[in-house]
CSV table of N, CA and C in Angstrom, one decimal:
chain,number,residue,atom,x,y,z
V,47,GLN,N,18.6,-1.9,-5.6
V,47,GLN,CA,17.5,-2.8,-6.1
V,47,GLN,C,17.1,-3.2,-4.0
V,48,VAL,N,15.6,-2.8,-4.4
V,48,VAL,CA,14.8,-2.6,-2.7
V,48,VAL,C,14.2,-3.6,-3.1
V,49,GLN,N,14.2,-4.8,-2.2
V,49,GLN,CA,12.8,-6.2,-2.5
V,49,GLN,C,12.2,-5.7,-1.2
V,50,LEU,N,10.6,-5.9,-1.9
V,50,LEU,CA,9.3,-6.0,-0.8
V,50,LEU,C,8.4,-6.8,-0.7
V,51,VAL,N,8.3,-7.2,0.3
V,51,VAL,CA,7.5,-8.4,-0.2
V,51,VAL,C,5.8,-8.2,0.8
V,52,GLU,N,5.0,-8.6,0.2
V,52,GLU,CA,3.8,-8.6,1.4
V,52,GLU,C,2.9,-9.8,1.7
V,53,SER,N,2.2,-9.1,2.6
V,53,SER,CA,1.6,-10.7,3.5
V,53,SER,C,0.7,-10.1,3.9
V,54,GLY,N,-0.6,-10.6,3.9
V,54,GLY,CA,-1.9,-10.1,5.1
V,54,GLY,C,-2.9,-11.0,4.0
V,55,GLY,N,-2.9,-10.4,3.2
V,55,GLY,CA,-4.2,-10.9,2.0
V,55,GLY,C,-4.7,-12.2,2.7
V,56,GLY,N,-6.2,-12.4,2.3
V,56,GLY,CA,-7.0,-13.3,2.8
V,56,GLY,C,-8.1,-12.6,1.9
V,57,SER,N,-9.5,-14.0,2.6
V,57,SER,CA,-10.7,-13.5,2.4
V,57,SER,C,-11.8,-13.2,3.6
V,58,VAL,N,-12.0,-12.2,3.2
V,58,VAL,CA,-12.9,-12.4,4.0
V,58,VAL,C,-14.3,-11.8,3.9
V,59,GLN,N,-15.7,-11.3,4.2
V,59,GLN,CA,-16.6,-11.0,4.5
V,59,GLN,C,-16.3,-9.5,4.5
V,60,ALA,N,-17.9,-8.9,3.7
V,60,ALA,CA,-18.5,-7.9,3.5
V,60,ALA,C,-18.4,-7.2,5.4
V,61,GLY,N,-17.1,-5.8,5.5
V,61,GLY,CA,-17.9,-6.0,7.0
V,61,GLY,C,-16.7,-6.6,8.0
V,62,GLY,N,-15.6,-7.0,7.1
V,62,GLY,CA,-14.4,-7.7,7.8
V,62,GLY,C,-13.5,-6.6,8.0
V,63,SER,N,-12.3,-6.8,8.2
V,63,SER,CA,-10.7,-6.5,8.8
V,63,SER,C,-9.7,-7.1,8.0
V,64,LEU,N,-8.6,-6.6,7.3
V,64,LEU,CA,-7.8,-7.2,7.4
V,64,LEU,C,-6.6,-6.4,7.4
V,65,ARG,N,-5.9,-6.7,7.9
V,65,ARG,CA,-4.3,-5.6,7.8
V,65,ARG,C,-2.7,-6.8,7.0
V,66,LEU,N,-2.8,-5.7,6.0
V,66,LEU,CA,-1.5,-6.0,5.1
V,66,LEU,C,-0.3,-5.6,5.6
V,67,SER,N,1.0,-6.6,5.5
V,67,SER,CA,2.2,-5.9,6.3
V,67,SER,C,3.1,-6.1,4.7
V,68,CYS,N,4.3,-5.1,4.6
V,68,CYS,CA,5.2,-4.3,3.8
V,68,CYS,C,6.4,-4.9,4.0
V,69,ALA,N,7.5,-6.1,3.7
V,69,ALA,CA,8.4,-5.6,5.1
V,69,ALA,C,9.4,-5.4,3.4
V,70,ALA,N,9.7,-4.2,3.9
V,70,ALA,CA,11.2,-3.4,3.1
V,70,ALA,C,12.8,-3.9,3.4
V,71,SER,N,13.6,-3.8,2.4
V,71,SER,CA,15.2,-4.8,2.5
V,71,SER,C,15.9,-3.2,3.5
V,72,GLN,N,16.8,-3.9,4.1
V,72,GLN,CA,17.4,-3.0,4.7
V,72,GLN,C,18.5,-1.8,4.0
V,73,ASN,N,18.2,-2.2,2.8
V,73,ASN,CA,19.1,-1.4,1.9
V,73,ASN,C,17.7,0.0,1.3
V,74,ALA,N,16.3,-0.6,1.9
V,74,ALA,CA,15.5,1.0,1.7
V,74,ALA,C,15.9,2.5,2.4
V,75,ARG,N,15.0,3.6,1.6
V,75,ARG,CA,15.5,4.9,2.3
V,75,ARG,C,14.7,5.5,3.3
V,76,SER,N,15.7,5.7,4.4
V,76,SER,CA,14.8,5.8,5.3
V,76,SER,C,14.4,7.1,5.4
V,77,ARG,N,14.3,8.0,4.8
V,77,ARG,CA,12.8,9.4,4.5
V,77,ARG,C,13.1,9.0,2.7
V,78,ASP,N,11.3,8.6,2.3
V,78,ASP,CA,11.3,8.3,1.0
V,78,ASP,C,9.3,7.8,1.7
V,79,TYR,N,8.8,8.2,0.7
V,79,TYR,CA,7.5,8.0,0.4
V,79,TYR,C,7.0,6.5,-0.2
V,80,MET,N,6.0,6.3,1.1
V,80,MET,CA,6.3,4.1,-0.1
V,80,MET,C,4.2,4.4,0.3
V,81,GLY,N,3.7,3.2,-0.6
V,81,GLY,CA,2.1,3.4,-1.0
V,81,GLY,C,2.1,2.1,-0.8
V,82,TRP,N,0.7,2.0,-0.6
V,82,TRP,CA,-0.4,0.7,-1.3
V,82,TRP,C,-1.0,0.6,-2.5
V,83,PHE,N,-1.3,-0.2,-3.6
V,83,PHE,CA,-1.7,0.3,-4.5
V,83,PHE,C,-2.5,-1.0,-4.9
V,84,ARG,N,-3.7,-0.9,-5.5
V,84,ARG,CA,-4.3,-2.2,-5.8
V,84,ARG,C,-4.6,-2.7,-7.5
V,85,GLN,N,-5.1,-3.8,-8.0
V,85,GLN,CA,-5.3,-4.4,-9.3
V,85,GLN,C,-6.2,-5.2,-8.7
V,86,ALA,N,-7.3,-4.8,-9.4
V,86,ALA,CA,-8.7,-5.8,-10.1
V,86,ALA,C,-8.8,-6.4,-11.0
V,87,PRO,N,-8.9,-7.6,-11.1
V,87,PRO,CA,-9.2,-8.0,-13.2
V,87,PRO,C,-9.4,-7.1,-13.9
V,88,GLY,N,-8.6,-6.8,-14.9
V,88,GLY,CA,-9.7,-6.4,-16.0
V,88,GLY,C,-9.4,-4.1,-15.4
V,89,LYS,N,-8.9,-4.3,-14.6
V,89,LYS,CA,-8.7,-2.8,-14.4
V,89,LYS,C,-7.7,-2.4,-13.9
V,90,GLU,N,-7.2,-1.0,-14.7
V,90,GLU,CA,-6.0,-0.9,-14.6
V,90,GLU,C,-5.6,-0.5,-12.6
V,91,ARG,N,-4.3,-0.3,-12.2
V,91,ARG,CA,-3.7,-0.7,-11.2
V,91,ARG,C,-4.0,0.9,-10.2
V,92,GLU,N,-4.3,1.5,-9.2
V,92,GLU,CA,-4.9,2.3,-9.0
V,92,GLU,C,-4.3,3.0,-6.9
V,93,GLY,N,-3.8,3.9,-6.9
V,93,GLY,CA,-3.0,4.6,-5.4
V,93,GLY,C,-4.4,4.2,-4.6
V,94,VAL,N,-3.7,3.7,-3.6
V,94,VAL,CA,-5.0,3.5,-2.2
V,94,VAL,C,-4.6,4.6,-1.3
V,95,ALA,N,-2.9,4.2,-0.5
V,95,ALA,CA,-2.4,5.4,0.6
V,95,ALA,C,-1.2,5.7,0.4
V,96,ALA,N,-0.8,6.5,0.5
V,96,ALA,CA,0.8,6.7,0.9
V,96,ALA,C,1.0,7.4,2.5
V,97,ILE,N,2.8,7.1,2.3
V,97,ILE,CA,2.9,7.8,3.7
V,97,ILE,C,4.7,8.4,3.2
V,98,TYR,N,4.8,9.5,3.8
V,98,TYR,CA,5.7,9.6,4.0
V,98,TYR,C,7.1,9.3,5.2
V,99,THR,N,8.1,8.2,4.7
V,99,THR,CA,8.4,7.9,6.1
V,99,THR,C,9.5,8.3,6.6
V,100,GLY,N,9.7,9.8,6.5
V,100,GLY,CA,10.8,10.5,7.1
V,100,GLY,C,10.1,11.7,7.9
V,101,GLY,N,8.6,11.7,8.3
V,101,GLY,CA,8.0,12.5,8.9
V,101,GLY,C,6.2,11.5,9.7
V,102,SER,N,5.1,12.0,9.2
V,102,SER,CA,3.7,11.8,9.6
V,102,SER,C,3.2,12.3,8.7
V,103,THR,N,3.2,12.4,7.6
V,103,THR,CA,2.4,12.3,6.0
V,103,THR,C,1.7,11.6,5.5
V,104,THR,N,0.3,11.6,5.6
V,104,THR,CA,0.2,10.7,4.9
V,104,THR,C,-1.3,11.2,4.1
V,105,TYR,N,-1.3,10.3,2.9
V,105,TYR,CA,-2.8,10.6,1.9
V,105,TYR,C,-3.0,9.0,1.8
V,106,TYR,N,-4.5,9.7,1.0
V,106,TYR,CA,-5.6,8.5,1.0
V,106,TYR,C,-6.3,8.8,-0.4
V,107,ALA,N,-6.4,7.3,-1.3
V,107,ALA,CA,-7.5,8.1,-2.0
V,107,ALA,C,-8.9,7.6,-1.4
V,108,ASP,N,-10.0,8.8,-1.6
V,108,ASP,CA,-11.2,9.2,-1.5
V,108,ASP,C,-11.6,7.7,-1.0
V,109,PHE,N,-11.9,6.7,-2.0
V,109,PHE,CA,-12.5,5.3,-1.9
V,109,PHE,C,-12.1,4.9,-0.5
V,110,VAL,N,-11.4,5.2,0.2
V,110,VAL,CA,-10.8,4.1,1.1
V,110,VAL,C,-10.8,5.3,2.2
V,111,LYS,N,-11.1,6.4,2.3
V,111,LYS,CA,-11.1,7.3,3.2
V,111,LYS,C,-11.8,7.2,4.5
V,112,GLY,N,-11.2,6.9,6.1
V,112,GLY,CA,-12.5,6.9,7.2
V,112,GLY,C,-12.6,5.0,7.2
V,113,ARG,N,-11.1,4.2,6.0
V,113,ARG,CA,-11.8,2.9,6.4
V,113,ARG,C,-10.1,2.2,7.1
V,114,PHE,N,-9.2,2.8,5.5
V,114,PHE,CA,-8.3,2.0,5.6
V,114,PHE,C,-6.8,3.4,6.4
V,115,THR,N,-5.9,2.8,6.7
V,115,THR,CA,-5.2,3.4,7.8
V,115,THR,C,-3.6,3.3,7.6
V,116,ILE,N,-3.3,3.3,6.6
V,116,ILE,CA,-1.3,3.2,6.5
V,116,ILE,C,-0.6,3.7,7.5
V,117,SER,N,0.7,2.8,7.9
V,117,SER,CA,1.3,3.4,9.0
V,117,SER,C,2.4,2.6,8.4
V,118,ARG,N,3.7,3.1,9.1
V,118,ARG,CA,4.9,2.0,8.8
V,118,ARG,C,6.0,1.9,10.6
V,119,ASP,N,6.8,0.9,10.7
V,119,ASP,CA,7.4,0.8,12.1
V,119,ASP,C,8.6,0.9,11.3
V,120,ASN,N,9.1,1.8,11.3
V,120,ASN,CA,11.1,2.2,10.9
V,120,ASN,C,11.6,1.7,11.7
V,121,THR,N,11.5,0.7,12.5
V,121,THR,CA,12.5,0.4,13.5
V,121,THR,C,12.2,-1.1,12.6
V,122,GLU,N,11.7,-1.6,12.0
V,122,GLU,CA,11.3,-2.8,11.4
V,122,GLU,C,11.2,-2.8,9.9
V,123,ASN,N,11.1,-1.5,9.4
V,123,ASN,CA,11.3,-1.6,8.3
V,123,ASN,C,9.8,-1.9,7.7
V,124,VAL,N,8.8,-2.0,7.7
V,124,VAL,CA,7.6,-3.1,7.7
V,124,VAL,C,6.2,-2.0,6.9
V,125,LEU,N,6.0,-1.6,6.0
V,125,LEU,CA,4.7,-0.4,6.1
V,125,LEU,C,3.6,-1.4,6.0
V,126,TYR,N,2.7,-0.8,7.1
V,126,TYR,CA,1.1,-2.4,7.0
V,126,TYR,C,0.2,-1.0,6.2
V,127,LEU,N,-1.0,-1.4,6.1
V,127,LEU,CA,-2.4,-0.8,5.8
V,127,LEU,C,-3.1,-2.0,6.7
V,128,GLN,N,-4.3,-1.1,7.6
V,128,GLN,CA,-5.3,-1.5,7.9
V,128,GLN,C,-6.2,-1.4,7.8
V,129,MET,N,-7.1,-2.4,6.9
V,129,MET,CA,-8.0,-2.4,6.0
V,129,MET,C,-9.5,-2.3,7.5
V,130,THR,N,-10.4,-1.6,7.6
V,130,THR,CA,-12.0,-1.7,7.8
V,130,THR,C,-13.1,-1.8,7.4
V,131,SER,N,-13.7,-2.4,7.9
V,131,SER,CA,-14.9,-2.2,7.0
V,131,SER,C,-15.0,-2.4,5.6
V,132,LEU,N,-14.7,-3.3,4.9
V,132,LEU,CA,-14.2,-4.0,3.5
V,132,LEU,C,-15.9,-4.4,2.7
V,133,LYS,N,-15.9,-3.4,1.5
V,133,LYS,CA,-16.1,-4.2,0.6
V,133,LYS,C,-16.1,-4.6,-0.6
V,134,PRO,N,-17.0,-6.0,-0.9
V,134,PRO,CA,-16.8,-6.5,-1.9
V,134,PRO,C,-15.9,-5.9,-3.0
V,135,GLU,N,-16.4,-4.2,-3.4
V,135,GLU,CA,-15.6,-3.9,-4.5
V,135,GLU,C,-14.0,-3.2,-3.8
V,136,ASP,N,-13.5,-3.5,-2.5
V,136,ASP,CA,-12.1,-4.1,-2.8
V,136,ASP,C,-11.2,-5.1,-3.1
V,137,THR,N,-12.0,-6.1,-3.3
V,137,THR,CA,-11.2,-6.9,-4.4
V,137,THR,C,-10.0,-6.6,-5.1
V,138,ALA,N,-9.1,-7.3,-4.3
V,138,ALA,CA,-7.9,-6.5,-5.5
V,138,ALA,C,-6.7,-7.6,-5.5
V,139,MET,N,-5.8,-7.9,-5.8
V,139,MET,CA,-4.2,-7.9,-5.4
V,139,MET,C,-3.8,-6.2,-5.2
V,140,TYR,N,-3.2,-6.8,-4.0
V,140,TYR,CA,-2.8,-5.3,-3.5
V,140,TYR,C,-1.0,-5.0,-2.9
V,141,TYR,N,-0.6,-4.4,-3.6
V,141,TYR,CA,1.2,-4.0,-4.3
V,141,TYR,C,1.8,-2.8,-3.1
V,142,CYS,N,2.4,-3.4,-3.0
V,142,CYS,CA,3.3,-2.1,-1.9
V,142,CYS,C,4.4,-1.4,-2.8
V,143,ALA,N,4.3,-0.3,-3.0
V,143,ALA,CA,5.7,0.6,-3.3
V,143,ALA,C,6.6,1.0,-2.6
V,144,SER,N,7.9,1.1,-3.8
V,144,SER,CA,8.9,2.3,-2.4
V,144,SER,C,10.0,3.0,-4.1
V,145,GLY,N,10.6,3.8,-3.1
V,145,GLY,CA,11.8,4.4,-4.1
V,145,GLY,C,10.9,5.2,-5.0
V,146,TYR,N,9.8,6.7,-4.2
V,146,TYR,CA,9.6,7.6,-4.8
V,146,TYR,C,10.1,8.6,-5.7
V,147,TYR,N,10.3,8.6,-6.7
V,147,TYR,CA,11.1,9.1,-7.8
V,147,TYR,C,10.7,10.9,-8.4
V,148,GLY,N,9.4,11.2,-7.4
V,148,GLY,CA,8.6,12.8,-7.0
V,148,GLY,C,7.2,13.0,-8.8
V,149,LEU,N,7.6,11.9,-9.5
V,149,LEU,CA,6.5,12.2,-10.6
V,149,LEU,C,4.5,12.4,-9.9
V,150,GLY,N,4.6,13.8,-9.3
V,150,GLY,CA,3.3,13.5,-9.2
V,150,GLY,C,2.8,13.5,-7.7
V,151,SER,N,1.3,13.0,-7.3
V,151,SER,CA,1.5,12.1,-6.3
V,151,SER,C,1.8,11.7,-5.6
V,152,PRO,N,1.9,11.0,-4.5
V,152,PRO,CA,2.4,9.5,-4.1
V,152,PRO,C,1.2,8.7,-4.2
V,153,LEU,N,0.5,9.0,-4.7
V,153,LEU,CA,-0.6,7.7,-5.0
V,153,LEU,C,-0.7,7.0,-6.1
V,154,GLY,N,-0.1,8.4,-6.9
V,154,GLY,CA,0.6,8.0,-8.5
V,154,GLY,C,1.0,6.5,-8.8
V,155,VAL,N,0.5,6.1,-9.5
V,155,VAL,CA,1.6,4.5,-9.9
V,155,VAL,C,2.4,4.7,-10.4
V,156,LYS,N,3.2,5.9,-11.4
V,156,LYS,CA,4.1,6.1,-12.1
V,156,LYS,C,5.1,6.3,-11.5
V,157,GLY,N,4.6,6.9,-10.1
V,157,GLY,CA,5.7,8.1,-9.4
V,157,GLY,C,7.0,6.5,-8.7
V,158,TYR,N,7.1,5.3,-8.8
V,158,TYR,CA,7.5,4.5,-7.5
V,158,TYR,C,8.6,3.5,-9.0
V,159,ASN,N,10.3,3.6,-7.7
V,159,ASN,CA,11.0,1.7,-8.3
V,159,ASN,C,10.5,0.6,-8.2
V,160,TYR,N,10.3,0.5,-7.0
V,160,TYR,CA,10.0,-0.8,-6.5
V,160,TYR,C,9.1,-1.4,-6.7
V,161,TRP,N,8.4,-2.5,-6.0
V,161,TRP,CA,6.9,-2.6,-6.3
V,161,TRP,C,7.6,-4.7,-5.5
V,162,GLY,N,6.9,-4.7,-4.9
V,162,GLY,CA,6.7,-6.3,-4.5
V,162,GLY,C,5.2,-6.9,-5.4
V,163,GLN,N,5.2,-8.5,-4.8
V,163,GLN,CA,4.9,-8.8,-6.2
V,163,GLN,C,3.4,-9.5,-5.5
V,164,GLY,N,2.5,-8.2,-5.0
V,164,GLY,CA,1.1,-8.4,-4.3
V,164,GLY,C,1.2,-9.6,-3.3
V,165,THR,N,-0.1,-9.0,-2.7
V,165,THR,CA,-0.8,-10.3,-1.8
V,165,THR,C,-2.7,-10.1,-2.3
V,166,GLN,N,-3.4,-11.1,-2.4
V,166,GLN,CA,-4.8,-11.2,-2.6
V,166,GLN,C,-5.5,-10.1,-2.1
V,167,VAL,N,-6.5,-10.2,-2.1
V,167,VAL,CA,-7.6,-9.3,-0.7
V,167,VAL,C,-8.8,-9.9,-1.5
V,168,THR,N,-9.9,-10.9,-1.0
V,168,THR,CA,-10.6,-10.9,-1.2
V,168,THR,C,-12.2,-11.1,-0.6
V,169,VAL,N,-12.9,-10.1,-1.1
V,169,VAL,CA,-13.8,-9.9,0.5
V,169,VAL,C,-15.5,-9.9,-0.9
V,170,SER,N,-16.2,-10.9,0.3
V,170,SER,CA,-17.4,-11.4,-0.2
V,170,SER,C,-18.6,-11.0,0.1
V,171,SER,N,-19.7,-10.7,-0.1
V,171,SER,CA,-21.0,-10.5,-0.2
V,171,SER,C,-22.0,-11.2,1.1
């Protein structure tokens, strides 16, 4: 069982920035897809960004392209999501996921075995 712990959420004004972190336990696979997802109240969970940890391939949802950057520190086993130019519609609980088992796009919610508990991001106008 891989443990994932997110941090870095908070409240910011529109146009601001935040960096989310996701610390993975040491038994996480060295070659895996990891992703960031979000869920706003009353809405379904959706993929935000994903990365292949064995290389540099990244994936982004259209609504965050050019604003968010996913990265991973393979030495420390930490996944990051740098968020800039935040908008009120980015308000959601953000989750990281790992243990991809290959069902469709790495941005798909159904493709991951392990999930963190989430960190709240609130963007005010």
